[in-house]
mmCIF file with all atom_site columns, C-alpha atoms in Angstrom:
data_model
loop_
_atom_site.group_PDB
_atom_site.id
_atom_site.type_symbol
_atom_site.label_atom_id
_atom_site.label_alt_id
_atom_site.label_comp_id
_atom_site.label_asym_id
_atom_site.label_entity_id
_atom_site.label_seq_id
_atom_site.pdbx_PDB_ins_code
_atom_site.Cartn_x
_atom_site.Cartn_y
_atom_site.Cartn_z
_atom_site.occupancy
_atom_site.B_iso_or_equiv
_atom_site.pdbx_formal_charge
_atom_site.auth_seq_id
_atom_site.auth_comp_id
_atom_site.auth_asym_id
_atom_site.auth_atom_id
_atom_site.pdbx_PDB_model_num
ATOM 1   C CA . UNK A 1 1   ? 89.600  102.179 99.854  1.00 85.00 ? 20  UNK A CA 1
ATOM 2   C CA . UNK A 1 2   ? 93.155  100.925 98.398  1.00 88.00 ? 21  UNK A CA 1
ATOM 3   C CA . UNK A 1 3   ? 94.747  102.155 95.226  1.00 88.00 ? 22  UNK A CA 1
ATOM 4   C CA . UNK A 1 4   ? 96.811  100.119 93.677  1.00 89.00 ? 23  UNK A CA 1
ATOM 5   C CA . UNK A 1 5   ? 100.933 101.155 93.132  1.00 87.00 ? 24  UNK A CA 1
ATOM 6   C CA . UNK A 1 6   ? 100.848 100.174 89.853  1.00 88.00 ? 25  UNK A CA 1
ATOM 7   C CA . UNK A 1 7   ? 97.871  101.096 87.744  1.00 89.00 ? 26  UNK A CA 1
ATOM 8   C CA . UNK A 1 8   ? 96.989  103.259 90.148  1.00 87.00 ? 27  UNK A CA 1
ATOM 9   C CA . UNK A 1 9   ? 93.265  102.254 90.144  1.00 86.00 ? 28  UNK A CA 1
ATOM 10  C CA . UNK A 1 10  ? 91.144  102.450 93.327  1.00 89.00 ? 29  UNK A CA 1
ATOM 11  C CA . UNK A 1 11  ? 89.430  99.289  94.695  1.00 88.00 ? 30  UNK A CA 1
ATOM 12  C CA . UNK A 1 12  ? 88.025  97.704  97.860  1.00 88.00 ? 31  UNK A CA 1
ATOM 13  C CA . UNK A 1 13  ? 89.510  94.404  99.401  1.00 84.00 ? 32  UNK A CA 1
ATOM 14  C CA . UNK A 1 14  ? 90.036  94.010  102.949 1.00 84.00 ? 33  UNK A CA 1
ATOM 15  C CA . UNK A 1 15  ? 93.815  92.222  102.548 1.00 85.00 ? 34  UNK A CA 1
ATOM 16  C CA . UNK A 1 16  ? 94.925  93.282  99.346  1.00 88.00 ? 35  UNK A CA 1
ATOM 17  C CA . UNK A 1 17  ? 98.436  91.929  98.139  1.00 88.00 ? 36  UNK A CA 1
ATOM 18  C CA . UNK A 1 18  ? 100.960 93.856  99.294  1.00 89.00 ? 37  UNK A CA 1
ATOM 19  C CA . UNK A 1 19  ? 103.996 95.113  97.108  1.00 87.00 ? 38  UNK A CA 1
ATOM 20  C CA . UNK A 1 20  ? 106.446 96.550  99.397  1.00 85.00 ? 39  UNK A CA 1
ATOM 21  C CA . UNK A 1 21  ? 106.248 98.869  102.708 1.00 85.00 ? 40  UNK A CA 1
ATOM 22  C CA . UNK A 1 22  ? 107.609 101.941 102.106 1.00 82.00 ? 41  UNK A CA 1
ATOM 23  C CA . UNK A 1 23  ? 110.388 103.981 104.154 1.00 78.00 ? 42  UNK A CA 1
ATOM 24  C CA . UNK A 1 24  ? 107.236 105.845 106.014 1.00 81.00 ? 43  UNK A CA 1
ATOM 25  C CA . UNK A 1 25  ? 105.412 102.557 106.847 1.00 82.00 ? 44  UNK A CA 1
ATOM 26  C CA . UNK A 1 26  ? 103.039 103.234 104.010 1.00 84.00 ? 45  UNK A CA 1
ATOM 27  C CA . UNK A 1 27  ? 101.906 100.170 102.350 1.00 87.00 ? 46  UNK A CA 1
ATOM 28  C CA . UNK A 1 28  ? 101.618 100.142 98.562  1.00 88.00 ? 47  UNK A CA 1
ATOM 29  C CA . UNK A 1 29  ? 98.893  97.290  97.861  1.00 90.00 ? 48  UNK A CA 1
ATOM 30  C CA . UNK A 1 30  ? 98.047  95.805  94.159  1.00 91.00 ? 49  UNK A CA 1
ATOM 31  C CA . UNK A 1 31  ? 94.669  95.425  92.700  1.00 91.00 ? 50  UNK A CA 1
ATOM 32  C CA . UNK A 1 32  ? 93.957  91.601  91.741  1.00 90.00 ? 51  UNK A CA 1
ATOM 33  C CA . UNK A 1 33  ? 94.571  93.009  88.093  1.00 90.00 ? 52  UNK A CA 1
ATOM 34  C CA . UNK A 1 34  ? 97.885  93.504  88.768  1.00 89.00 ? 53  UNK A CA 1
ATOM 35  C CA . UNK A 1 35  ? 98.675  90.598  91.501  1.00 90.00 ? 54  UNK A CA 1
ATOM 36  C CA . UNK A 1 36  ? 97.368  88.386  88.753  1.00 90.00 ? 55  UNK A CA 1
ATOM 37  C CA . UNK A 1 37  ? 100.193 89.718  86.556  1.00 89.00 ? 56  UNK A CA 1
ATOM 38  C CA . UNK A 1 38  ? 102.846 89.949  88.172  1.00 88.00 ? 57  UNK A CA 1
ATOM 39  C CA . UNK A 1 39  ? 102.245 86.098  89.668  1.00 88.00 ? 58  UNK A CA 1
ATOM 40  C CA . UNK A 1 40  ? 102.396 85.426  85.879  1.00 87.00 ? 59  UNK A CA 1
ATOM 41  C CA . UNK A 1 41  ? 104.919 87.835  85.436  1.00 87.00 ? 60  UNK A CA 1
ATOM 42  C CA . UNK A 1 42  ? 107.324 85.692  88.066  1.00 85.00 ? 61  UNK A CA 1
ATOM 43  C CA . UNK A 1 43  ? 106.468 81.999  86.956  1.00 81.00 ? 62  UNK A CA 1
ATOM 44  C CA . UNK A 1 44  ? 108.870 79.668  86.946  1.00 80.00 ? 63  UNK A CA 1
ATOM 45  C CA . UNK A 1 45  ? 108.083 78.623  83.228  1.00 79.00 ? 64  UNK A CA 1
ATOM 46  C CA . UNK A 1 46  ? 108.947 80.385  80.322  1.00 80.00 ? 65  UNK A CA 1
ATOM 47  C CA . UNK A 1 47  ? 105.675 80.517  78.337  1.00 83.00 ? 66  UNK A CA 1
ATOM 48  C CA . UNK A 1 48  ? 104.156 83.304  76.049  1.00 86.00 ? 67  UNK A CA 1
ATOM 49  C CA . UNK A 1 49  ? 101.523 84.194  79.058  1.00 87.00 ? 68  UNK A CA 1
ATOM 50  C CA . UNK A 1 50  ? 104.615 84.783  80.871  1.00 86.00 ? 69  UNK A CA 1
ATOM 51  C CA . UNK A 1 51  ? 105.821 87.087  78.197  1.00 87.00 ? 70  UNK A CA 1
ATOM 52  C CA . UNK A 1 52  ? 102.516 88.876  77.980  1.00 89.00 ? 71  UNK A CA 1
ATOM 53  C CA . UNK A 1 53  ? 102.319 89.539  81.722  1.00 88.00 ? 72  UNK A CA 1
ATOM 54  C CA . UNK A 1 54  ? 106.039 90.761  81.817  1.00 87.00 ? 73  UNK A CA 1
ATOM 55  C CA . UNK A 1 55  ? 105.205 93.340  78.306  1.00 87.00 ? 74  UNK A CA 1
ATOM 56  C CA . UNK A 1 56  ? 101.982 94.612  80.028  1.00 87.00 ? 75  UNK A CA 1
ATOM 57  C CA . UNK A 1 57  ? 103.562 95.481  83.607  1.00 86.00 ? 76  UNK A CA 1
ATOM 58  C CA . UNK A 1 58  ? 106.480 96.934  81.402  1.00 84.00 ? 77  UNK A CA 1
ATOM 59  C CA . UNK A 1 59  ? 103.556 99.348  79.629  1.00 85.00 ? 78  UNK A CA 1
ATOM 60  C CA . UNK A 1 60  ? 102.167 99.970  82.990  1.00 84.00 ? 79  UNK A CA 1
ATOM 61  C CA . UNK A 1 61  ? 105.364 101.474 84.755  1.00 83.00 ? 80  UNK A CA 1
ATOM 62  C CA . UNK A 1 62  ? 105.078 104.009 82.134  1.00 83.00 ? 81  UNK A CA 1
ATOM 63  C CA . UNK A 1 63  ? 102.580 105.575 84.308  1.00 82.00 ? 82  UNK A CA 1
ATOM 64  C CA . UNK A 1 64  ? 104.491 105.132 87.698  1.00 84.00 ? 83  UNK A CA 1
ATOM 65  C CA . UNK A 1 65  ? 105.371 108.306 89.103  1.00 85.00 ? 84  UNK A CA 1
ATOM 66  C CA . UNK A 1 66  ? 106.613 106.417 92.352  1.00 85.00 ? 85  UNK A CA 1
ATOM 67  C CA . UNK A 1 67  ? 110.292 106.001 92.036  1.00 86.00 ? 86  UNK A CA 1
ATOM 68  C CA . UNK A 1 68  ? 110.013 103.041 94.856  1.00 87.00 ? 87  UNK A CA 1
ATOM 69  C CA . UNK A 1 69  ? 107.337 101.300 92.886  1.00 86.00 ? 88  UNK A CA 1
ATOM 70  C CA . UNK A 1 70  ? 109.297 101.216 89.752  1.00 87.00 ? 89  UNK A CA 1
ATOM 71  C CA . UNK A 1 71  ? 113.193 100.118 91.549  1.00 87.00 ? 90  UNK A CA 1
ATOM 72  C CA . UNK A 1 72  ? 110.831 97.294  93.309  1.00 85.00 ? 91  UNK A CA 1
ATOM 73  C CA . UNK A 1 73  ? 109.265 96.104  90.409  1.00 85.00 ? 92  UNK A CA 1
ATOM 74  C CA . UNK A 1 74  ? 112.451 96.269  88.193  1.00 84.00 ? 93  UNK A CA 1
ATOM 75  C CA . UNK A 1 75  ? 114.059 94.129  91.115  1.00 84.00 ? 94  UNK A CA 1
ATOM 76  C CA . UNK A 1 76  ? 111.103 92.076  91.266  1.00 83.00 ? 95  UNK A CA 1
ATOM 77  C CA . UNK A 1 77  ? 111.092 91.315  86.936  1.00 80.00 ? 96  UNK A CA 1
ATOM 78  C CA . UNK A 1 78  ? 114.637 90.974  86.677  1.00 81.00 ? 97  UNK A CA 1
ATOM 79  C CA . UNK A 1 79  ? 115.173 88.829  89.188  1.00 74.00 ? 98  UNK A CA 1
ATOM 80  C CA . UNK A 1 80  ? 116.867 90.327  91.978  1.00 68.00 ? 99  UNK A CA 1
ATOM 81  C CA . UNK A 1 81  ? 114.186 89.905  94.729  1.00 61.00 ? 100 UNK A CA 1
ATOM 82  C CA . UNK A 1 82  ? 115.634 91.079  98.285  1.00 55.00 ? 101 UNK A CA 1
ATOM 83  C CA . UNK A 1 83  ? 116.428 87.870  100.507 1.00 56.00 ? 102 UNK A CA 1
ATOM 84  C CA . UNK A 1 84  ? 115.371 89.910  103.660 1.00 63.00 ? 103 UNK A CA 1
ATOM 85  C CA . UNK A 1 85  ? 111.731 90.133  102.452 1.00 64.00 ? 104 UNK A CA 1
ATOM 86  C CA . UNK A 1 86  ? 109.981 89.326  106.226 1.00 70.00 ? 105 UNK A CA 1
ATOM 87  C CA . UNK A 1 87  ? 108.392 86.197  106.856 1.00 75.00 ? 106 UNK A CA 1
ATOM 88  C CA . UNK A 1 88  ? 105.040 85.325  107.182 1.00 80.00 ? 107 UNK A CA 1
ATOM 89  C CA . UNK A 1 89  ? 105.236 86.135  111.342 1.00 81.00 ? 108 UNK A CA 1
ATOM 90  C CA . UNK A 1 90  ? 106.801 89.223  110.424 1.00 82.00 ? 109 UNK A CA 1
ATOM 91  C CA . UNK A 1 91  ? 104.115 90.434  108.221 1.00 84.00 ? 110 UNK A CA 1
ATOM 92  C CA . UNK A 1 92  ? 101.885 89.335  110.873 1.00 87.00 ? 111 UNK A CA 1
ATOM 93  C CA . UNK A 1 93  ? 103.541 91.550  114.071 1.00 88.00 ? 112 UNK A CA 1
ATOM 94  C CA . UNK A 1 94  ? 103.877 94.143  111.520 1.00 88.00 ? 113 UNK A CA 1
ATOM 95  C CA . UNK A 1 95  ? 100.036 94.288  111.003 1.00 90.00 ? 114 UNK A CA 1
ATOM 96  C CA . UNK A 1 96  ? 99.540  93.945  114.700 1.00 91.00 ? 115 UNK A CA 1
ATOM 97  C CA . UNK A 1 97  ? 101.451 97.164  115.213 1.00 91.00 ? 116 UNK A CA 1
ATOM 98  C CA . UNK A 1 98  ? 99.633  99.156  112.657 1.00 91.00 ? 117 UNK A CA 1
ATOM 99  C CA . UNK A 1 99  ? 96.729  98.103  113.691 1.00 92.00 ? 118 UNK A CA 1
ATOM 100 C CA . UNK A 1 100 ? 97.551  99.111  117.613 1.00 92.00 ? 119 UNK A CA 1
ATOM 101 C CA . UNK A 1 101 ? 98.658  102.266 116.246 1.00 92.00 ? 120 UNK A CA 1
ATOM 102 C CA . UNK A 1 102 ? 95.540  102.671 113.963 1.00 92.00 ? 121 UNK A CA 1
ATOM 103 C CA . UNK A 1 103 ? 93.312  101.918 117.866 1.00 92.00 ? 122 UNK A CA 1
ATOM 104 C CA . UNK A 1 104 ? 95.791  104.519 119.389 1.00 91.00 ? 123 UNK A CA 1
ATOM 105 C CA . UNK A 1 105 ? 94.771  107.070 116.990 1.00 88.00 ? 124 UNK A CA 1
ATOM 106 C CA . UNK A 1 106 ? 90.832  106.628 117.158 1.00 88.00 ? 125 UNK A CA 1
ATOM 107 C CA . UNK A 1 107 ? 91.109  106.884 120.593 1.00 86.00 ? 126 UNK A CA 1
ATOM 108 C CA . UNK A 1 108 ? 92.910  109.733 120.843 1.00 86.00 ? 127 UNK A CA 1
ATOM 109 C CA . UNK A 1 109 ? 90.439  110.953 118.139 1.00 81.00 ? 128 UNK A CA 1
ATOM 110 C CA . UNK A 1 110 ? 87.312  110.092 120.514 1.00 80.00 ? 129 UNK A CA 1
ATOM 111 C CA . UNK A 1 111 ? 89.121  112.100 123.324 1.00 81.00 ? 130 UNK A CA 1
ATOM 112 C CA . UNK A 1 112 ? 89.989  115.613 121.692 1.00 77.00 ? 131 UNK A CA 1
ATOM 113 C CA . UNK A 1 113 ? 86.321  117.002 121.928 1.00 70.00 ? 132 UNK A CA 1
ATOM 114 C CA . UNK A 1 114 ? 86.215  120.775 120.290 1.00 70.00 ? 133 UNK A CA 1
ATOM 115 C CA . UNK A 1 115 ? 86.238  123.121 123.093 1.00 68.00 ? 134 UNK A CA 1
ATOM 116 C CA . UNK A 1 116 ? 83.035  125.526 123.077 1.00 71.00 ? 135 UNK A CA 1
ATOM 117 C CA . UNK A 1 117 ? 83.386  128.881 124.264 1.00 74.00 ? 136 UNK A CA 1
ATOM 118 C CA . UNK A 1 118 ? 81.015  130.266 126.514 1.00 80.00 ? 137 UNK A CA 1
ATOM 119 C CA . UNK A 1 119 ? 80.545  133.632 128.745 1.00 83.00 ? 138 UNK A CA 1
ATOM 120 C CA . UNK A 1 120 ? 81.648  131.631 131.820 1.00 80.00 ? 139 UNK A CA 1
ATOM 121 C CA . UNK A 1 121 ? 85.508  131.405 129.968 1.00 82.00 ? 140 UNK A CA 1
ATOM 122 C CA . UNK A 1 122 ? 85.633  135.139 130.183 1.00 88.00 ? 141 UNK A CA 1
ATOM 123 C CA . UNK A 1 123 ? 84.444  135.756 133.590 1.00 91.00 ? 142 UNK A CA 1
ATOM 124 C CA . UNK A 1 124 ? 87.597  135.068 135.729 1.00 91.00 ? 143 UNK A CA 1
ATOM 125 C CA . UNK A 1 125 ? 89.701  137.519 133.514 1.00 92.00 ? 144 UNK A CA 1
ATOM 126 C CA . UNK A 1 126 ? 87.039  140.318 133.650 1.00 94.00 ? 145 UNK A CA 1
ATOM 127 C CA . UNK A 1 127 ? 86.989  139.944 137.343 1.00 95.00 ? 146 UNK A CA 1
ATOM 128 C CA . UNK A 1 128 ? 90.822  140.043 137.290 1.00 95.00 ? 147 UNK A CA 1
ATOM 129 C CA . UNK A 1 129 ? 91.134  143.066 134.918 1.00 95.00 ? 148 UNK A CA 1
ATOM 130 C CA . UNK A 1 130 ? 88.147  145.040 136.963 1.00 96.00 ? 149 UNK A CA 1
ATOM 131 C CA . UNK A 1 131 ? 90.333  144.437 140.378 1.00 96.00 ? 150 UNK A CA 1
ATOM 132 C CA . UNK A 1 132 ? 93.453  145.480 138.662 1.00 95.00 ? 151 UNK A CA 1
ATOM 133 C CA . UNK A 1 133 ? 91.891  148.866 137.665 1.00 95.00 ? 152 UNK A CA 1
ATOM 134 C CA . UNK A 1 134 ? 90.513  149.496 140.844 1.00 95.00 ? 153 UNK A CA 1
ATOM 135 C CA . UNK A 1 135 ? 94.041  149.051 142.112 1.00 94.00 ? 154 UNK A CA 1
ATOM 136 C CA . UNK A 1 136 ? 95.448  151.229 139.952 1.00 94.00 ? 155 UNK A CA 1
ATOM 137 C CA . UNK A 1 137 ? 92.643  153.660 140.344 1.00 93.00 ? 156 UNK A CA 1
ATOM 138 C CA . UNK A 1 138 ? 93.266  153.465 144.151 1.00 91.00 ? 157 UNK A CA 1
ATOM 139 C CA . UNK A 1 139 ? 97.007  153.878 143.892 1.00 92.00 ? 158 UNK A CA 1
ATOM 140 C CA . UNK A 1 140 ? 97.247  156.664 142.264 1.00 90.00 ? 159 UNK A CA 1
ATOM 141 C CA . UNK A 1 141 ? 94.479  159.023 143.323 1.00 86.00 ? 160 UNK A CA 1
ATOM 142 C CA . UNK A 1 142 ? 94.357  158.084 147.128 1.00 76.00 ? 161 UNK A CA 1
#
């Protein structure tokens, strides 16, 4: 389940479009709502649908909370788009990492099985602690 960096509504897509990778690796994804509007937002053409798209992900950042949602989008409207966006490859070894890291985890999820105690884990310290007294018990009285 996604939720989208904008509006902040939660939807299911298996590639959503992505708006920027965070500083953690997080990715913050758009719903098709908002893809759709800022693709309109970014035309080349100035029309009024243009307009429209720009006013209504203006309303939205409003709601933002995300200080690195609202500096990308402000770069993204105003025109200031960051040459070193990565390329297509890029994106694509970037995926391939997360999702090596994503197999890492399961696996070392599938291999930490909870540990159930049972009488046989307190056996080898009774026997120790019994011997010890008997020691002691020995020492000091014969």
């Amino acid at each position: 389940m996604n939720t989208c960096a904008i509006c902040r509504t939660r939807f299911e897509e298996e590639s959503p479009a992505v708006l920027f990778i965070s500083s953690y690796g997080a990715k913050r994804v758009l719903c098709p709502h908002c893809e759709e509007l800022l693709d309109r937002a970014t035309a080349e053409e100035e029309t009024d649908e243009r307009l429209e798209a720009r006013e209504a992900l203006q309303k939205a950042c409003f709601a933002v909370k995300d200080p690195e949602v609202l500096k990308t989008l402000s770069e993204i409207l105003s025109g200031e788009v960051n040459e070193d966006a990565p390329t297509p490859e890029e994106e694509a070894e970037m995926e391939a990492v997360f999702e090596e890291i994503k197999k890492e985890d399961e696996a070392k999820a599938a291999l930490e099985v909870p540990h159930k105690s049972s009488i046989l884990d307190y056996i080898f310290p009774a026997i120790f602690g019994a011997a010890l007294l008997v020691f002691v018990i020995w020492y000091f009285f014969f």
